[in-house]
Coordinates of N, CA and C in Angstrom, one line a residue:
X198 N 122.2 -8.2 -10.0 CA 122.6 -7.0 -10.6 C 121.6 -6.6 -11.7
X199 N 120.9 -5.5 -11.6 CA 119.9 -5.1 -12.6 C 120.5 -4.7 -13.9
X200 N 121.7 -4.3 -13.9 CA 122.3 -3.8 -15.2 C 122.4 -4.9 -16.2
X201 N 122.5 -6.1 -15.8 CA 122.7 -7.2 -16.7 C 121.5 -8.0 -17.1
X202 N 120.3 -7.4 -16.8 CA 119.0 -8.0 -17.1 C 118.8 -8.1 -18.6
X203 N 118.2 -9.2 -19.0 CA 117.9 -9.3 -20.5 C 116.7 -8.4 -20.8
X204 N 116.4 -8.1 -22.1 CA 115.3 -7.3 -22.5 C 114.0 -7.7 -21.9
X205 N 113.1 -6.8 -21.7 CA 111.8 -7.0 -21.0 C 111.0 -8.0 -21.9
X206 N 110.9 -7.8 -23.2 CA 110.1 -8.7 -24.1 C 110.6 -10.1 -24.0
X207 N 111.9 -10.3 -24.0 CA 112.5 -11.7 -23.9 C 112.1 -12.3 -22.6
X208 N 112.2 -11.6 -21.5 CA 111.8 -12.1 -20.2 C 110.3 -12.4 -20.1
X209 N 109.5 -11.5 -20.6 CA 108.0 -11.8 -20.6 C 107.7 -13.1 -21.3
X210 N 108.3 -13.3 -22.4 CA 108.1 -14.6 -23.1 C 108.5 -15.8 -22.3
X211 N 109.7 -15.7 -21.8 CA 110.2 -16.8 -21.0 C 109.4 -17.1 -19.8
X212 N 108.9 -16.1 -19.1 CA 108.1 -16.2 -17.9 C 106.6 -16.4 -18.1
X213 N 106.3 -16.4 -19.4 CA 104.9 -16.6 -19.8 C 103.9 -15.5 -19.3
X214 N 104.4 -14.3 -19.4 CA 103.6 -13.1 -19.0 C 103.0 -12.6 -20.3
X215 N 101.7 -12.9 -20.6 CA 101.1 -12.5 -21.8 C 100.4 -11.2 -21.8
X216 N 99.5 -11.0 -20.8 CA 98.7 -9.8 -20.8 C 99.2 -8.9 -19.7
X217 N 98.3 -7.9 -19.3 CA 98.7 -7.0 -18.2 C 99.1 -7.8 -16.9
X218 N 100.3 -7.5 -16.4 CA 100.8 -8.4 -15.3 C 101.4 -7.5 -14.2
X219 N 101.0 -7.8 -13.0 CA 101.6 -7.3 -11.8 C 102.4 -8.4 -11.1
X220 N 103.5 -8.0 -10.4 CA 104.4 -8.9 -9.7 C 104.6 -8.5 -8.3
X221 N 104.6 -9.5 -7.4 CA 105.1 -9.3 -6.0 C 106.2 -10.3 -5.8
X222 N 107.3 -9.8 -5.2 CA 108.4 -10.8 -4.8 C 108.8 -10.4 -3.4
X223 N 108.7 -11.4 -2.5 CA 109.1 -11.1 -1.1 C 108.5 -12.2 -0.2
X224 N 108.7 -12.0 1.0 CA 108.2 -12.9 2.1 C 106.7 -12.8 2.2
X225 N 106.0 -14.0 2.2 CA 104.6 -14.0 2.3 C 104.2 -14.0 3.7
X226 N 104.2 -12.9 4.3 CA 103.9 -12.7 5.7 C 102.7 -11.8 5.9
X227 N 102.1 -11.8 7.1 CA 100.8 -11.1 7.3 C 100.9 -9.6 7.0
X228 N 102.0 -8.9 7.4 CA 102.1 -7.5 7.2 C 102.1 -7.1 5.7
X229 N 102.4 -8.0 4.8 CA 102.4 -7.7 3.4 C 100.9 -7.6 2.8
X230 N 99.9 -8.0 3.6 CA 98.5 -7.9 3.2 C 98.2 -8.3 1.8
X231 N 98.8 -9.4 1.4 CA 98.7 -9.8 0.0 C 97.3 -10.1 -0.5
X232 N 96.4 -10.4 0.5 CA 95.0 -10.7 0.1 C 94.4 -9.4 -0.6
X233 N 94.9 -8.2 -0.2 CA 94.4 -7.0 -0.8 C 95.0 -6.9 -2.3
X234 N 96.2 -7.3 -2.5 CA 96.8 -7.3 -3.8 C 96.1 -8.3 -4.7
X235 N 95.8 -9.4 -4.2 CA 95.1 -10.5 -5.0 C 93.7 -10.0 -5.3
X236 N 93.0 -9.4 -4.4 CA 91.6 -8.9 -4.6 C 91.6 -7.7 -5.6
X237 N 92.6 -6.8 -5.5 CA 92.7 -5.7 -6.4 C 93.0 -6.1 -7.8
X238 N 94.0 -7.1 -8.0 CA 94.3 -7.6 -9.3 C 93.1 -8.3 -9.9
X239 N 92.4 -9.1 -9.2 CA 91.3 -9.8 -9.7 C 90.2 -8.8 -10.1
X240 N 89.9 -7.8 -9.3 CA 88.9 -6.8 -9.6 C 89.3 -6.0 -10.9
X241 N 90.5 -5.8 -11.1 CA 91.0 -5.0 -12.2 C 91.2 -5.9 -13.5
X242 N 91.1 -7.2 -13.3 CA 91.3 -8.1 -14.4 C 92.7 -8.2 -14.9
X243 N 93.6 -8.2 -14.0 CA 95.0 -8.2 -14.3 C 95.7 -9.4 -13.6
X244 N 96.6 -10.1 -14.3 CA 97.3 -11.2 -13.7 C 98.3 -10.8 -12.6
X245 N 98.3 -11.5 -11.5 CA 99.2 -11.2 -10.4 C 100.1 -12.5 -10.3
X246 N 101.4 -12.3 -10.4 CA 102.4 -13.3 -10.2 C 103.1 -13.1 -8.9
X247 N 103.1 -14.1 -8.0 CA 103.7 -13.9 -6.7 C 104.9 -14.8 -6.5
X248 N 106.1 -14.3 -6.3 CA 107.3 -15.1 -6.0 C 107.6 -14.9 -4.5
X249 N 107.9 -16.0 -3.9 CA 108.2 -16.0 -2.5 C 107.6 -17.0 -1.7
X250 N 107.9 -17.1 -0.4 CA 107.3 -18.1 0.5 C 107.2 -17.5 1.8
X251 N 106.4 -18.2 2.7 CA 106.2 -17.7 4.0 C 105.0 -18.3 4.6
X252 N 104.6 -17.9 5.8 CA 103.5 -18.4 6.5 C 102.1 -18.2 5.9
X253 N 102.0 -17.2 5.0 CA 100.7 -16.9 4.4 C 100.5 -17.5 3.1
X254 N 101.5 -18.3 2.6 CA 101.4 -18.8 1.3 C 100.1 -19.7 1.1
X255 N 99.9 -20.7 2.0 CA 98.8 -21.6 1.8 C 97.4 -20.8 1.8
X256 N 97.2 -20.0 2.8 CA 95.9 -19.3 2.8 C 95.7 -18.4 1.6
X257 N 96.8 -17.8 1.2 CA 96.7 -16.9 0.0 C 96.4 -17.7 -1.3
X258 N 97.1 -18.9 -1.4 CA 96.8 -19.7 -2.6 C 95.4 -20.2 -2.6
X259 N 94.8 -20.4 -1.4 CA 93.4 -20.8 -1.4 C 92.4 -19.8 -1.9
X260 N 92.8 -18.5 -1.8 CA 92.0 -17.4 -2.3 C 91.9 -17.5 -3.9
X261 N 92.8 -18.1 -4.5 CA 92.8 -18.1 -6.0 C 93.1 -16.7 -6.5
X262 N 93.2 -16.6 -7.8 CA 93.4 -15.3 -8.4 C 94.8 -14.8 -8.6
X263 N 95.8 -15.7 -8.3 CA 97.2 -15.3 -8.5 C 98.0 -16.6 -8.9
X264 N 99.1 -16.4 -9.5 CA 100.0 -17.5 -9.9 C 101.2 -17.4 -8.9
X265 N 101.4 -18.5 -8.1 CA 102.4 -18.6 -7.1 C 103.6 -19.3 -7.7
X266 N 104.8 -18.7 -7.6 CA 106.0 -19.4 -8.1 C 106.8 -20.0 -7.0
X267 N 106.5 -19.7 -5.7 CA 107.3 -20.2 -4.6 C 108.6 -19.3 -4.5
X268 N 109.5 -19.8 -3.7 CA 110.8 -19.1 -3.5 C 111.6 -19.1 -4.8
X269 N 112.1 -18.0 -5.2 CA 113.0 -17.9 -6.4 C 114.3 -17.3 -6.0
X270 N 115.4 -17.5 -6.7 CA 116.6 -16.8 -6.5 C 116.5 -15.3 -6.8
X271 N 117.3 -14.5 -6.1 CA 117.2 -13.1 -6.3 C 117.3 -12.6 -7.7
X272 N 118.1 -13.3 -8.5 CA 118.2 -12.9 -9.9 C 116.9 -13.1 -10.7
X273 N 116.2 -14.2 -10.3 CA 114.9 -14.5 -11.0 C 113.9 -13.4 -10.5
X274 N 113.9 -13.0 -9.2 CA 113.0 -12.0 -8.8 C 113.2 -10.7 -9.5
X275 N 114.5 -10.4 -9.8 CA 114.8 -9.2 -10.5 C 114.3 -9.3 -12.0
X276 N 114.4 -10.5 -12.6 CA 113.9 -10.7 -13.9 C 112.3 -10.6 -13.9
X277 N 111.7 -11.1 -12.9 CA 110.2 -10.9 -12.8 C 109.9 -9.4 -12.7
X278 N 110.6 -8.7 -11.9 CA 110.3 -7.2 -11.8 C 110.5 -6.6 -13.2
X279 N 111.6 -6.9 -13.9 CA 111.8 -6.3 -15.2 C 110.7 -6.7 -16.2
X280 N 110.2 -7.9 -16.1 CA 109.2 -8.4 -17.1 C 107.8 -7.9 -16.8
X281 N 107.5 -7.6 -15.6 CA 106.2 -7.1 -15.2 C 105.9 -5.7 -15.8
X282 N 104.6 -5.4 -15.9 CA 104.2 -4.1 -16.2 C 104.4 -3.2 -15.0
X283 N 104.1 -3.7 -13.8 CA 104.3 -3.0 -12.6 C 104.4 -4.0 -11.5
X284 N 105.0 -3.6 -10.4 CA 105.0 -4.4 -9.2 C 104.0 -3.9 -8.2
X285 N 103.5 -4.7 -7.3 CA 102.5 -4.3 -6.3 C 103.0 -4.6 -4.9
X286 N 102.8 -3.6 -4.0 CA 103.1 -3.7 -2.6 C 101.9 -3.3 -1.8
X287 N 101.3 -4.2 -1.1 CA 100.0 -3.9 -0.4 C 100.2 -3.9 1.1
X288 N 101.4 -3.7 1.5 CA 101.7 -3.9 3.0 C 100.9 -3.0 3.9
X289 N 100.7 -3.5 5.1 CA 100.0 -2.7 6.1 C 101.1 -1.9 6.9
X290 N 102.3 -2.4 6.9 CA 103.4 -1.6 7.4 C 104.7 -2.1 6.7
X291 N 105.7 -1.2 6.6 CA 106.9 -1.5 5.9 C 108.0 -0.5 6.5
X292 N 109.2 -1.0 6.7 CA 110.3 -0.1 7.0 C 110.9 0.4 5.7
X293 N 111.9 -0.2 5.2 CA 112.5 0.1 4.0 C 112.1 -0.9 2.9
X294 N 111.4 -0.5 1.9 CA 110.8 -1.5 0.9 C 111.8 -1.9 -0.1
X295 N 112.6 -2.9 0.2 CA 113.6 -3.4 -0.7 C 113.0 -3.9 -2.0
X296 N 111.9 -4.6 -2.0 CA 111.2 -5.0 -3.2 C 110.9 -3.9 -4.1
X297 N 110.4 -2.7 -3.6 CA 110.1 -1.6 -4.4 C 111.3 -1.0 -5.0
X298 N 112.4 -0.9 -4.3 CA 113.7 -0.4 -4.8 C 114.2 -1.3 -6.0
X299 N 114.1 -2.6 -5.8 CA 114.5 -3.6 -6.8 C 113.7 -3.5 -8.0
X300 N 112.3 -3.3 -7.9 CA 111.4 -3.2 -9.0 C 111.8 -1.9 -9.8
X301 N 111.9 -0.8 -9.1 CA 112.3 0.5 -9.7 C 113.6 0.4 -10.4
X302 N 114.6 -0.2 -9.8 CA 115.9 -0.4 -10.4 C 115.9 -1.2 -11.7
X303 N 114.9 -2.1 -11.7 CA 114.7 -2.9 -12.9 C 113.9 -2.2 -14.0
X304 N 113.5 -0.9 -13.7 CA 112.8 -0.1 -14.6 C 111.3 -0.3 -14.6
X305 N 110.8 -0.9 -13.5 CA 109.4 -1.2 -13.4 C 108.7 -0.4 -12.3
X306 N 107.6 0.4 -12.6 CA 106.9 1.2 -11.6 C 106.3 0.3 -10.5
X307 N 105.9 1.0 -9.4 CA 105.4 0.3 -8.3 C 104.0 0.9 -7.9
X308 N 103.1 0.0 -7.7 CA 101.8 0.5 -7.1 C 101.8 0.0 -5.7
X309 N 101.7 0.9 -4.7 CA 102.0 0.6 -3.3 C 101.1 1.3 -2.4
X310 N 101.0 0.7 -1.2 CA 100.3 1.4 -0.1 C 101.3 2.4 0.5
X311 N 100.8 3.5 1.0 CA 101.6 4.6 1.5 C 101.8 4.4 3.0
X312 N 102.8 3.5 3.3 CA 103.1 3.1 4.7 C 104.6 3.2 5.0
X313 N 105.0 3.5 6.2 CA 106.4 3.5 6.6 C 107.3 4.2 5.6
X314 N 108.3 3.5 5.2 CA 109.3 4.2 4.3 C 109.0 4.1 2.8
X315 N 107.8 3.6 2.5 CA 107.5 3.4 1.1 C 107.5 4.8 0.3
X316 N 106.9 5.8 0.9 CA 106.9 7.1 0.2 C 108.3 7.8 0.0
X317 N 109.3 7.2 0.7 CA 110.7 7.7 0.5 C 111.2 7.2 -0.8
X318 N 110.6 6.1 -1.3 CA 111.1 5.4 -2.5 C 110.1 5.6 -3.7
X319 N 108.8 5.4 -3.4 CA 107.8 5.4 -4.4 C 107.2 6.8 -4.3
X320 N 107.3 7.6 -5.4 CA 106.7 8.9 -5.5 C 105.5 8.9 -6.4
X321 N 104.4 9.2 -5.8 CA 103.1 9.1 -6.5 C 103.1 10.0 -7.8
X322 N 102.8 9.3 -8.9 CA 102.8 10.0 -10.2 C 104.1 10.2 -10.8
X323 N 105.2 9.8 -10.2 CA 106.5 10.0 -10.8 C 107.1 8.6 -11.1
X324 N 107.2 7.7 -10.2 CA 107.7 6.4 -10.5 C 106.8 5.3 -10.0
X325 N 105.6 5.7 -9.6 CA 104.6 4.7 -9.1 C 103.3 5.4 -8.7
X326 N 102.5 4.6 -8.1 CA 101.2 5.2 -7.5 C 101.1 4.7 -6.1
X327 N 100.7 5.6 -5.2 CA 100.5 5.3 -3.8 C 99.0 5.4 -3.4
X328 N 98.6 4.5 -2.6 CA 97.2 4.5 -2.1 C 97.2 4.3 -0.6
X329 N 96.2 4.6 0.1 CA 96.1 4.4 1.6 C 96.2 2.9 1.9
X330 N 96.8 2.6 3.0 CA 96.9 1.2 3.5 C 95.6 0.6 3.8
X331 N 95.4 -0.7 3.5 CA 94.2 -1.4 3.9 C 93.0 -1.1 3.0
X332 N 93.1 -0.4 1.9 CA 92.0 0.0 1.1 C 92.1 -0.7 -0.3
X333 N 91.4 -1.9 -0.3 CA 91.5 -2.7 -1.5 C 90.9 -2.0 -2.7
X334 N 89.8 -1.2 -2.5 CA 89.2 -0.5 -3.6 C 90.1 0.6 -4.2
X335 N 90.8 1.3 -3.3 CA 91.8 2.3 -3.8 C 92.9 1.6 -4.6
X336 N 93.4 0.4 -4.1 CA 94.4 -0.3 -4.8 C 93.9 -0.8 -6.1
X337 N 92.7 -1.3 -6.2 CA 92.1 -1.8 -7.5 C 92.0 -0.6 -8.4
X338 N 91.6 0.6 -7.9 CA 91.4 1.7 -8.8 C 92.8 2.2 -9.3
X339 N 93.8 2.1 -8.5 CA 95.2 2.5 -9.0 C 95.6 1.5 -10.0
X340 N 95.4 0.2 -9.9 CA 95.7 -0.8 -10.9 C 95.0 -0.5 -12.2
X341 N 93.7 -0.2 -12.1 CA 92.9 0.1 -13.3 C 93.4 1.3 -14.0
X342 N 93.7 2.4 -13.2 CA 94.2 3.6 -13.7 C 95.6 3.4 -14.5
X343 N 96.5 2.6 -13.8 CA 97.8 2.3 -14.4 C 97.6 1.7 -15.8
X344 N 96.8 0.6 -15.8 CA 96.6 -0.1 -17.1 C 95.7 0.6 -18.1
X345 N 94.8 1.5 -17.6 CA 93.8 2.2 -18.4 C 94.4 3.4 -19.1
X346 N 95.5 3.9 -18.6 CA 96.1 5.1 -19.1 C 97.6 4.8 -19.5
X347 N 97.7 4.3 -20.8 CA 99.0 3.9 -21.2 C 100.1 5.0 -21.1
X348 N 99.7 6.2 -21.3 CA 100.7 7.3 -21.2 C 101.2 7.4 -19.7
X349 N 100.4 7.1 -18.8 CA 100.8 7.1 -17.4 C 101.8 6.1 -17.1
X350 N 101.5 4.8 -17.6 CA 102.5 3.7 -17.4 C 103.8 4.1 -18.0
X351 N 103.8 4.6 -19.2 CA 105.0 5.0 -19.9 C 105.8 6.0 -19.1
X352 N 105.1 7.0 -18.6 CA 105.7 8.1 -17.8 C 106.4 7.5 -16.6
X353 N 105.6 6.7 -15.8 CA 106.2 6.1 -14.6 C 107.4 5.2 -14.9
X354 N 107.3 4.4 -16.0 CA 108.4 3.5 -16.4 C 109.7 4.3 -16.7
X355 N 109.5 5.5 -17.4 CA 110.6 6.3 -17.8 C 111.5 6.7 -16.6
X356 N 110.8 7.0 -15.5 CA 111.5 7.6 -14.3 C 111.9 6.5 -13.3
X357 N 111.5 5.3 -13.5 CA 111.6 4.3 -12.5 C 113.1 4.0 -12.1
X358 N 113.9 3.6 -13.0 CA 115.3 3.3 -12.7 C 116.1 4.5 -12.2
X359 N 115.9 5.6 -12.8 CA 116.6 6.8 -12.4 C 116.3 7.2 -11.0
X360 N 115.0 7.0 -10.6 CA 114.6 7.4 -9.3 C 115.3 6.7 -8.1
X361 N 115.8 5.6 -8.4 CA 116.5 4.8 -7.3 C 118.0 4.6 -7.6
X362 N 118.5 5.3 -8.5 CA 119.9 5.0 -8.8 C 120.8 5.1 -7.6
X363 N 120.6 6.1 -6.7 CA 121.5 6.2 -5.5 C 121.3 5.0 -4.6
X364 N 120.0 4.6 -4.4 CA 119.8 3.4 -3.6 C 120.4 2.2 -4.1
X365 N 120.3 2.0 -5.5 CA 120.8 0.8 -6.1 C 122.3 0.7 -5.9
X366 N 123.0 1.8 -6.1 CA 124.5 1.7 -5.9 C 124.9 1.5 -4.5
X367 N 124.1 2.0 -3.6 CA 124.5 2.0 -2.2 C 124.0 0.7 -1.4
X368 N 122.8 0.3 -1.8 CA 122.2 -0.7 -0.9 C 121.8 -2.0 -1.6
X369 N 121.4 -2.0 -2.8 CA 120.8 -3.2 -3.4 C 121.8 -4.1 -4.0

């Protein structure tokens, strides 16, 4: 339940999130294209924290450039979303992006690829940023833009939770 989450600053300290931080929480499967998220975060000089497990974990860990937490309980994933500056979704395909909804419900904007049902949830320039699928450079540029324009981050954060209030009550 996102309504009972502790304050963001408290969670950031507990989770040891010191500087600019992106979070991904979900199954580490090929369609998530997390190698793009890792590359984009590295290029932008931002920490990426990945919670979850799956068949891609070992090859992704070998890439370096991200902190892997392994599988975490849903409440901890929600806390990670709350604590992060933004969440990242680099999927090559997606039906309904539950992680994006949970991130937004926790008040955290989403930087995502514009695939499947993502654009139904993440609205570019309103509660997140959308980039074309498979384009690591566009993803890195969106990350740089998010962290380089503090007013943009503040604007996206303001609208995040409100933008998915209906989803949160009905589905999450």
